[in-house]
Short mmCIF file of C-alpha atoms and ligand atoms in Angstrom, two decimals:
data_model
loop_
_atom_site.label_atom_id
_atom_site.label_comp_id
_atom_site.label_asym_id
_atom_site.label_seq_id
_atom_site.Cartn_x
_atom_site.Cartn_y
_atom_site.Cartn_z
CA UNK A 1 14.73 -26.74 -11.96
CA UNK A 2 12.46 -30.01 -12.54
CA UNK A 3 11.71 -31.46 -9.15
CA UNK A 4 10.16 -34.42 -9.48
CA UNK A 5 10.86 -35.73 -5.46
CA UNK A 6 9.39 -33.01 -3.22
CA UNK A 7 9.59 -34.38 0.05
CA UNK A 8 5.94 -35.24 1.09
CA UNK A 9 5.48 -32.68 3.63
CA UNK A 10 6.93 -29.99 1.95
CA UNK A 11 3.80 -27.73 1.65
CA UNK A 12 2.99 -28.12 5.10
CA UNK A 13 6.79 -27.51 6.30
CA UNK A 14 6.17 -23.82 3.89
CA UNK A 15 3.39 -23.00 5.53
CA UNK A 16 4.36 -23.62 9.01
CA UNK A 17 7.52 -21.34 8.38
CA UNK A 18 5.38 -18.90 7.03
CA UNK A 19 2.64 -18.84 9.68
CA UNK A 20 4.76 -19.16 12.43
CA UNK A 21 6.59 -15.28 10.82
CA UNK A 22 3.10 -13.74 10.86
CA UNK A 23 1.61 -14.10 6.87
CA UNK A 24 -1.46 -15.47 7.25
CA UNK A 25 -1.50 -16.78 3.94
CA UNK A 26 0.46 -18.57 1.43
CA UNK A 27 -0.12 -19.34 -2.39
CA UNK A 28 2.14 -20.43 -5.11
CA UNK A 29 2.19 -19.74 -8.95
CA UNK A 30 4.24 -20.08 -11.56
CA UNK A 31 5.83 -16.92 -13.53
CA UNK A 32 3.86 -16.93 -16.72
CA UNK A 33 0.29 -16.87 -15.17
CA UNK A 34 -0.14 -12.91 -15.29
CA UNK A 35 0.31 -12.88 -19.36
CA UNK A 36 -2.72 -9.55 -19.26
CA UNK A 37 -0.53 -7.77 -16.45
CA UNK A 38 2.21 -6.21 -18.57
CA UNK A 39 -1.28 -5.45 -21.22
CA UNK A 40 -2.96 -3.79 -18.21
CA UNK A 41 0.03 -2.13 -17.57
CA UNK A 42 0.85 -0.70 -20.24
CA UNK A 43 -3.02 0.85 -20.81
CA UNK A 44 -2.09 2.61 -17.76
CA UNK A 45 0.64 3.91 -18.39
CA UNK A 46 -0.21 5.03 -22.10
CA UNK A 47 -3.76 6.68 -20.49
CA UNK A 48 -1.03 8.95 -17.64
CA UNK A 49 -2.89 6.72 -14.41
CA UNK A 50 0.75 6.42 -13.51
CA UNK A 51 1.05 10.44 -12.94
CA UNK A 52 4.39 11.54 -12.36
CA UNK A 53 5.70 8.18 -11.08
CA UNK A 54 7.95 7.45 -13.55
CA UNK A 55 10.03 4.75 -12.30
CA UNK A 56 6.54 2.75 -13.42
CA UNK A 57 7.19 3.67 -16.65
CA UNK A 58 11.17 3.35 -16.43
CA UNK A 59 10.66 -0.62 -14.91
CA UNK A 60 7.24 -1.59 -16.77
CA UNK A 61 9.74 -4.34 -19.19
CA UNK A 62 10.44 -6.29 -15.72
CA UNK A 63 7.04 -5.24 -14.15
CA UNK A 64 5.11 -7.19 -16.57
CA UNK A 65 6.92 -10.62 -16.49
CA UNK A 66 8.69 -11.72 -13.39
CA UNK A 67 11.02 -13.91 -16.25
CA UNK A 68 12.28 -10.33 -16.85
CA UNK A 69 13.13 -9.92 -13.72
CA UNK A 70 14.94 -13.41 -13.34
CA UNK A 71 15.11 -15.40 -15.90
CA UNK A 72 15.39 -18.74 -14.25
CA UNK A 73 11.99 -17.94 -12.30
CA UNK A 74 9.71 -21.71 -12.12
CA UNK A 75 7.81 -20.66 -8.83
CA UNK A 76 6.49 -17.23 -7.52
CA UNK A 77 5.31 -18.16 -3.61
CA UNK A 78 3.28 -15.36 -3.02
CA UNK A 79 2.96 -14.36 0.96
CA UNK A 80 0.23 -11.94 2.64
CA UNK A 81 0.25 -10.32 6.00
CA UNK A 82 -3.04 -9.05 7.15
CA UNK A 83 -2.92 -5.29 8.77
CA UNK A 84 -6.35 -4.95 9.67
CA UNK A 85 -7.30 -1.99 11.81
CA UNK A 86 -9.35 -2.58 15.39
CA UNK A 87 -10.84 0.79 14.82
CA UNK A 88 -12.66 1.85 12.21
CA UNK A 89 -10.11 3.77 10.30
CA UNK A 90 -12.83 6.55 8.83
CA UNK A 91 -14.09 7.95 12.09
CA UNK A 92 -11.32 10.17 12.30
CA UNK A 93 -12.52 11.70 8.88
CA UNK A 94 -15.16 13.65 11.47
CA UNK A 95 -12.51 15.12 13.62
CA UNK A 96 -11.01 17.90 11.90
CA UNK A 97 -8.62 18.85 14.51
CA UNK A 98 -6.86 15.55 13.85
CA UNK A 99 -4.71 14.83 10.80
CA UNK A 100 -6.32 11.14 8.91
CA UNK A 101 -3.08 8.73 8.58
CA UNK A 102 -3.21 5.78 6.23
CA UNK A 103 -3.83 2.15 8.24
CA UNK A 104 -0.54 1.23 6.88
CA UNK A 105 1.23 4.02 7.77
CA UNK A 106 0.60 4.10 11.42
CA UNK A 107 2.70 1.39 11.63
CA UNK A 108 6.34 0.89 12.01
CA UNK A 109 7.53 0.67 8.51
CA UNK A 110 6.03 -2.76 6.56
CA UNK A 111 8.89 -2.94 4.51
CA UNK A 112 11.31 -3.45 6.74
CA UNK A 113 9.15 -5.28 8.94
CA UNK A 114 7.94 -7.48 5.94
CA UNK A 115 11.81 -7.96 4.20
CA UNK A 116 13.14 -9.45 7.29
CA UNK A 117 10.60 -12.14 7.38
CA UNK A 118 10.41 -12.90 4.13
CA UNK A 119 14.07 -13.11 4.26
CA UNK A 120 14.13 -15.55 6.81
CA UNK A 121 11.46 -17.76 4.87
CA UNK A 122 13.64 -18.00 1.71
CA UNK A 123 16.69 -18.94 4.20
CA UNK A 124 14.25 -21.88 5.58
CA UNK A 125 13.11 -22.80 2.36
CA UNK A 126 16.45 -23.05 0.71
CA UNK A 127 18.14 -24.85 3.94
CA UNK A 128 15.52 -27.22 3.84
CA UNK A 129 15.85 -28.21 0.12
CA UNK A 130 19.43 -27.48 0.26
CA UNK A 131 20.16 -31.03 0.65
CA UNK A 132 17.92 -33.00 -2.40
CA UNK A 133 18.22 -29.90 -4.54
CA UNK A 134 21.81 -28.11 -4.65
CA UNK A 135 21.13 -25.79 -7.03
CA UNK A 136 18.30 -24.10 -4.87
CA UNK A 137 18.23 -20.52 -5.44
CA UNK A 138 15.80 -18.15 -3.89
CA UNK A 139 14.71 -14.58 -3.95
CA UNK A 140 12.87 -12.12 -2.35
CA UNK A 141 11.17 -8.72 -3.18
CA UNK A 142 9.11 -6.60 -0.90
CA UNK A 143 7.52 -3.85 -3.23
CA UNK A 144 10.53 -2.17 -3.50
CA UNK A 145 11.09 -4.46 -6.57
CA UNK A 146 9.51 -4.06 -9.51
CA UNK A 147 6.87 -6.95 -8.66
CA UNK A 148 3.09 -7.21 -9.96
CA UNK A 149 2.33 -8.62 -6.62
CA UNK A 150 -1.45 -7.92 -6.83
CA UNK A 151 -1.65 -10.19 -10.23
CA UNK A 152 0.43 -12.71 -9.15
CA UNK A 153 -1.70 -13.00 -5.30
CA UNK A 154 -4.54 -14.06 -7.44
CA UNK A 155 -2.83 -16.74 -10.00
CA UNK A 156 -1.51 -17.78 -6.40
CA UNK A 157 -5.18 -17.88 -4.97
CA UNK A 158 -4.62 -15.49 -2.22
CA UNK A 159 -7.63 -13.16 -3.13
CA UNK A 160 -8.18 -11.14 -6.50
CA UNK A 161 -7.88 -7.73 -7.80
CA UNK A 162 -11.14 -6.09 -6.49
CA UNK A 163 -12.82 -2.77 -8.56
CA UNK A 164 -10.43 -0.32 -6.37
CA UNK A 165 -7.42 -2.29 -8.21
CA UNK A 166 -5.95 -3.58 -4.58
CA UNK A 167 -6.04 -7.81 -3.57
CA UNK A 168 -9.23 -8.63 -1.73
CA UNK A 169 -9.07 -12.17 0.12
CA UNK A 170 -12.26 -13.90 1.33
CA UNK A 171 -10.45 -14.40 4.60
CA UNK A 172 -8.94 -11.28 5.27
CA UNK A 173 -10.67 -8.59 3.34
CA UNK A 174 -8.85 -5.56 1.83
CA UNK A 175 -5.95 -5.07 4.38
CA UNK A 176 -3.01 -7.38 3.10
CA UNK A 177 0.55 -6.21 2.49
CA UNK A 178 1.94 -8.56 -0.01
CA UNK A 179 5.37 -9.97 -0.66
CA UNK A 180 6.70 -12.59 -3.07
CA UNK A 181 9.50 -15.13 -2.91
CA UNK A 182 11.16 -16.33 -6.48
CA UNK A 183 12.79 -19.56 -6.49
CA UNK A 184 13.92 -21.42 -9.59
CA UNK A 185 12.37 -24.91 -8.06
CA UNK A 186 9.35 -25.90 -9.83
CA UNK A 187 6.46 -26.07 -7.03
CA UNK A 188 2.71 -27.36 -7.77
CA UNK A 189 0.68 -24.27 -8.06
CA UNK A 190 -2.47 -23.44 -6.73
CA UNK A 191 -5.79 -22.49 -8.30
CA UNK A 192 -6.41 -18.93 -9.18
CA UNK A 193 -8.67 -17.07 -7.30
CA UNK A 194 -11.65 -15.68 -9.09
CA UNK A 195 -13.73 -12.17 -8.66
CA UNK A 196 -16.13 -12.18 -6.47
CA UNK A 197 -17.02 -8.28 -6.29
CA UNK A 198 -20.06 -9.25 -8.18
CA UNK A 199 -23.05 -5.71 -8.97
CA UNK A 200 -20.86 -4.00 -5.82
CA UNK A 201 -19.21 -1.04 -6.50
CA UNK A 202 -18.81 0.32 -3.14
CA UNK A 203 -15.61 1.08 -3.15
CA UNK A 204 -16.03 3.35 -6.56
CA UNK A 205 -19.22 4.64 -4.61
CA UNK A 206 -16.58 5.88 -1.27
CA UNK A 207 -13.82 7.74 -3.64
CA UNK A 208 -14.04 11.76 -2.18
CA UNK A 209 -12.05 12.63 -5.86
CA UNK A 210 -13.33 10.04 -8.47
CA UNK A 211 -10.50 8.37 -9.07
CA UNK A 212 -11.69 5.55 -10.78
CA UNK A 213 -12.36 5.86 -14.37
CA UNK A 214 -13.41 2.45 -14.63
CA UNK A 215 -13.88 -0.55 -12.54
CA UNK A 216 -10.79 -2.49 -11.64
CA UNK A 217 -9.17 1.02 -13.27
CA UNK A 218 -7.34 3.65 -10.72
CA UNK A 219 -6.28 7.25 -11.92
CA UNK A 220 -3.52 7.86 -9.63
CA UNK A 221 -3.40 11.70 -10.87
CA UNK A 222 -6.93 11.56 -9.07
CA UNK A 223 -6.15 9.81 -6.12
CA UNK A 224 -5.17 11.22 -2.70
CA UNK A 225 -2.79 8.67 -1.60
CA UNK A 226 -0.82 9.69 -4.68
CA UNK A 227 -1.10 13.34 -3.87
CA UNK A 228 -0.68 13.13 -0.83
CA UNK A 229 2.56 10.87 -0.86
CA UNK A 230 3.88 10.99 -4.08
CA UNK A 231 3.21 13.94 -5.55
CA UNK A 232 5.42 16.85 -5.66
CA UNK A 233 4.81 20.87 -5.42
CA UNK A 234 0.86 21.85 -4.97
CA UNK A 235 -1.71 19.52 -4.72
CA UNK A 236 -4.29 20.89 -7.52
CA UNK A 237 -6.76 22.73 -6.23
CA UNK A 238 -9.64 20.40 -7.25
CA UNK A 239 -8.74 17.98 -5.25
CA UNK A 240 -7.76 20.73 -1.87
CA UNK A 241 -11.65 20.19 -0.45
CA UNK A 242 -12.34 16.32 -0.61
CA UNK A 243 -9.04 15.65 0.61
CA UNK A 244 -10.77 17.10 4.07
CA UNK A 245 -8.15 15.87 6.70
CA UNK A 246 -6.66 13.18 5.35
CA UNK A 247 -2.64 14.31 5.22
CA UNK A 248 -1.09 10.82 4.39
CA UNK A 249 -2.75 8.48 2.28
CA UNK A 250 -6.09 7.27 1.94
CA UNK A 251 -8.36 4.74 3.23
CA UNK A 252 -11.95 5.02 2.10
CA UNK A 253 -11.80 2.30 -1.17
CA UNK A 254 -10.36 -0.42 1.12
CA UNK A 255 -12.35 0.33 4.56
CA UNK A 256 -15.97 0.00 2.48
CA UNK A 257 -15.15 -3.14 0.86
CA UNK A 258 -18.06 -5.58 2.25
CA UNK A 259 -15.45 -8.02 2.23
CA UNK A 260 -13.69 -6.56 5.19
CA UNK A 261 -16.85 -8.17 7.17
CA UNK A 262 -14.35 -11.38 7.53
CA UNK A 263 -11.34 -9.72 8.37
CA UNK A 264 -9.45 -9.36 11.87
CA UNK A 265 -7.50 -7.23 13.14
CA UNK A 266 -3.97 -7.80 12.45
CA UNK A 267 -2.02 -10.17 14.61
CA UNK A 268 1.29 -9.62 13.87
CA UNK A 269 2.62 -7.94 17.05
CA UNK A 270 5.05 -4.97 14.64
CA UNK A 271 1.60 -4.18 12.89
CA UNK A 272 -1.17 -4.58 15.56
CA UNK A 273 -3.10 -1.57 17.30
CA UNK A 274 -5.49 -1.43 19.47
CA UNK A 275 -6.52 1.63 18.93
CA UNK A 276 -6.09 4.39 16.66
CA UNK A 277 -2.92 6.55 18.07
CA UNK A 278 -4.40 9.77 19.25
CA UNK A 279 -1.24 11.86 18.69
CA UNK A 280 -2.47 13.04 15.44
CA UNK A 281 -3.78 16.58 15.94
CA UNK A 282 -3.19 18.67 13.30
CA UNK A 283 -1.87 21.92 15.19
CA UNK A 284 1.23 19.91 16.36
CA UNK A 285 2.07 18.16 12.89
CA UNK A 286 1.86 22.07 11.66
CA UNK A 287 4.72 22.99 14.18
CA UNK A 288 7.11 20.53 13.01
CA UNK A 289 10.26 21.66 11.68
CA UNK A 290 12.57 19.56 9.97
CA UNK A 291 13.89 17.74 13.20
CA UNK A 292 10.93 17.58 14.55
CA UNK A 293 9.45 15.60 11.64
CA UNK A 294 12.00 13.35 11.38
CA UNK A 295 12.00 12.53 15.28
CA UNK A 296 8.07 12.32 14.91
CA UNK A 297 7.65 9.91 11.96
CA UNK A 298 11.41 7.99 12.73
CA UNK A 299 10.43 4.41 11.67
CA UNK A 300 7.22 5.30 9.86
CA UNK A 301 6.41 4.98 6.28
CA UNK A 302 5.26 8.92 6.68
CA UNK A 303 9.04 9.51 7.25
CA UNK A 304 9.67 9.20 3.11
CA UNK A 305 7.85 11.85 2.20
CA UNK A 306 9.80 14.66 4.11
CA UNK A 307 8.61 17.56 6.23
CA UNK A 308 7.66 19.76 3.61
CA UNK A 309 5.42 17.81 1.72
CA UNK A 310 3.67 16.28 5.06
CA UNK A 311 3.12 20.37 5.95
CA UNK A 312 1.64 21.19 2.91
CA UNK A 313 -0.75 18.39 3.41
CA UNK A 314 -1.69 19.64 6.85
CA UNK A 315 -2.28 23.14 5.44
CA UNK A 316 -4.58 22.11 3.28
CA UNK A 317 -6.25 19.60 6.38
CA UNK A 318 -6.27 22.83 8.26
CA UNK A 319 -7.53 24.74 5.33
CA UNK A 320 -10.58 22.27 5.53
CA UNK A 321 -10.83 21.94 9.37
CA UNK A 322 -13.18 25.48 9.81
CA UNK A 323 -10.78 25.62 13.27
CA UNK A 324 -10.21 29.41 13.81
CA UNK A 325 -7.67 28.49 16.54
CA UNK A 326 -5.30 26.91 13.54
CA UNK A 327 -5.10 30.26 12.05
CA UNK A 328 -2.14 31.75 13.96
CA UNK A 329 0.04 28.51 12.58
CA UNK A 330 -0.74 28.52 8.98
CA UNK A 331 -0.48 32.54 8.99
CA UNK A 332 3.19 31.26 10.12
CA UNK A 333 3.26 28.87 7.82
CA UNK A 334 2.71 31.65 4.90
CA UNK A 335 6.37 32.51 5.32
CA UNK A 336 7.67 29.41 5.33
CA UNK A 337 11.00 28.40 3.06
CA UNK A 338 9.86 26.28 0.95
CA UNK A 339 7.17 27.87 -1.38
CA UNK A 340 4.96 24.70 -1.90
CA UNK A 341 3.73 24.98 1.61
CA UNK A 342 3.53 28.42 1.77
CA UNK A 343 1.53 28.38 -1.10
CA UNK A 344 -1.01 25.89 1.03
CA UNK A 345 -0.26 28.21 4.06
CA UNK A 346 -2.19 30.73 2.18
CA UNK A 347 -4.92 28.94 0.42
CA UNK A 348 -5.45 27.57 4.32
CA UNK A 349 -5.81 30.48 5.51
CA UNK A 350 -7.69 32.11 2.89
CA UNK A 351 -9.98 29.27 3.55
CA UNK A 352 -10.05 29.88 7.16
CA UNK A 353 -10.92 32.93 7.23
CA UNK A 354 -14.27 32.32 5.57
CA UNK A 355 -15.67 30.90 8.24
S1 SF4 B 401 -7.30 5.78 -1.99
FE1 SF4 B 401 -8.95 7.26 -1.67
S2 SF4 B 401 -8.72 8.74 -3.33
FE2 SF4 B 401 -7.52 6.92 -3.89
S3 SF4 B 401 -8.91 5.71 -5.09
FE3 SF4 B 401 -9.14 4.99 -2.98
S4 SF4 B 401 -10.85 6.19 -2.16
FE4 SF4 B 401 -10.16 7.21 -4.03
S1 SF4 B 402 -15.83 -2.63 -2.45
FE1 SF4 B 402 -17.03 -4.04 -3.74
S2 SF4 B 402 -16.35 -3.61 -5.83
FE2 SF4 B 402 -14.83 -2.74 -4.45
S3 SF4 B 402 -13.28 -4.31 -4.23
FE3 SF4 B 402 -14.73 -4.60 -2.53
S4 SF4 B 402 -16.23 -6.07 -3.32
FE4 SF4 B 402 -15.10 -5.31 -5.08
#
């Protein structure tokens, strides 16, 4: 839809809305500015980066174009929420009796945090326009869609796709959880942002399991988020040592980006910590039966991935740890049901045991 009579104070009514729900920033592009995404994509995808996530593969059509994914797209508003740690999130790397959680995972849940908001910023922005423009539509999808957020941030101006393949804003740094509103008004865009990583490759330079075959490149079958949250059955064994005690997710490629000098901590009360939680040790997560996890990690983003894959992480933390007082758990953990973890359980103690 053509609109040639935006109310004056339109962009400034946007932005207060969105502000005033915690994203920090705002940017708006138009559906065809990411033509090299579904390109980029599909080099990915033909080189196995996407490992065994095949829903990549199964959604790349509407991945690449948001027109796929609704047709009468004019205007992707593109939103950003800053999650920025007050700790450093890497010191806990040194304390192998704790289990290393993701920034983003210590959290309650973003999504559900993040789809309420943005929810109630497509309400505002339709009931605002409601009146002048009838046919408003507007739509929202929180990464559970099949979005190219990161691409579409940058035509939007919010920051650009850094070496380690995540959004890096000037403002904020590396710690942004994005979201994008689709409406089929036809907004003034704003200037893409351009790369500013310049000689660094700091982030490539951090990676414990080379997992970047290329700048701006990420080989997920390499990467310990992916095996640590998305893949199924045992974690190769290459990978068992630099995963040290990190047991869900990974944040080394975001937490060295020199960019993160300009960040802040996040202020968006559901996200904010002050410090890093310090009921993390790694001899309680490997007690956790099925209840237990759920009880645990109920509201958390660590909740997805299910008891048995979060143990077999922690056996394999444990395995690293050099803690002789773990032993008695993972020799438990040996007999455990489910034959993934006892298969860590054993390398764990095996590993143990050669200290
Ligand atoms: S998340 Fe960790 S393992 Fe994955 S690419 Fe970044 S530094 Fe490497
Ligand atoms: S660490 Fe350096 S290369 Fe990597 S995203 Fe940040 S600025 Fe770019």
């Amino acid at each position: 839809m053509s609109v040639p009579n935006l109310p004056k104070n339109w962009r400034a009514n946007l932005e207060a809305d969105a502000n005033e729900l915690g994203f920090e920033s705002i940017g708006i592009t138009t559906p065809d500015a990411i033509p090299e995404a579904a390109e980029r994509l599909a080099r990915a995808l033909k080189d196995g980066h996407h490992a065994t996530m095949g829903w990549m593969e199964e959604t790349a059509e509407r991945r690449g174009s948001p027109t796929a994914l609704w047709p009468d797209v004019q205007s992707v508003i593109v939103l950003a929420m800053n999650y920025g740690p007050e700790f450093d999130p890497l010191t806990v790397l040194d304390e192998p009796e704790r289990g290393a959680i993701s920034v983003y995972a210590r959290h309650r849940d973003y999504h559900d945090v993040m789809k309420g908001k943005v929810k109630t910023l497509a309400s505002k922005l339709a009931a605002r326009h409601r009146e002048t423009f009838p046919d408003i539509e507007v739509k929202v999808f929180v990464d559970t869609a099949p979005v190219m957020e990161k691409p579409l941030a940058q035509a939007a101006g919010l920051g650009w796709q850094g070496k380690h393949t995540n959004l890096v804003s000037r403002d904020h740094g590396s710690w942004l959880f994005l979201a994008s509103l689709f409406t089929n008004l036809s907004l003034p865009v704003d200037k893409l942002e351009r790369d500013h990583c310049g000689s660094c490759m700091d982030c490539h330079d951090a990676c414990p399991t080379n997992a970047f075959p290329a700048p701006y490149r990420l080989d997920a079958r390499r990467c310990i988020s992916y095996l640590t949250i998305e893949h199924h059955g045992p974690i190769p064994h290459e990978f068992r040592k630099p995963m040290g005690n990190r047991i869900y997710g990974c944040d080394d490629c975001l937490a060295v980006c020199p960019w993160n000098k300009f960040a802040h901590a996040a202020s968006e009360v559901k996200l904010a910590s002050p410090e890093p939680p310090r009921d993390d040790d790694l001899a309680g997560f490997l007690a956790l039966d099925d209840t237990a996890f759920r009880t645990r990690f109920s509201g958390s983003p660590v909740k997805r991935i299910g008891r048995d894959r979060f143990i077999r992480n922690c056996c394999i933390a444990a395995g690293n740890s050099a803690l002789p007082e773990l032993l008695p758990a993972v020799e438990q953990l040996t007999q455990d049901a489910d034959e993934t973890v006892a298969e860590a359980a054993r390398w764990a103690e095996a590993e143990l045991r050669k200290n």
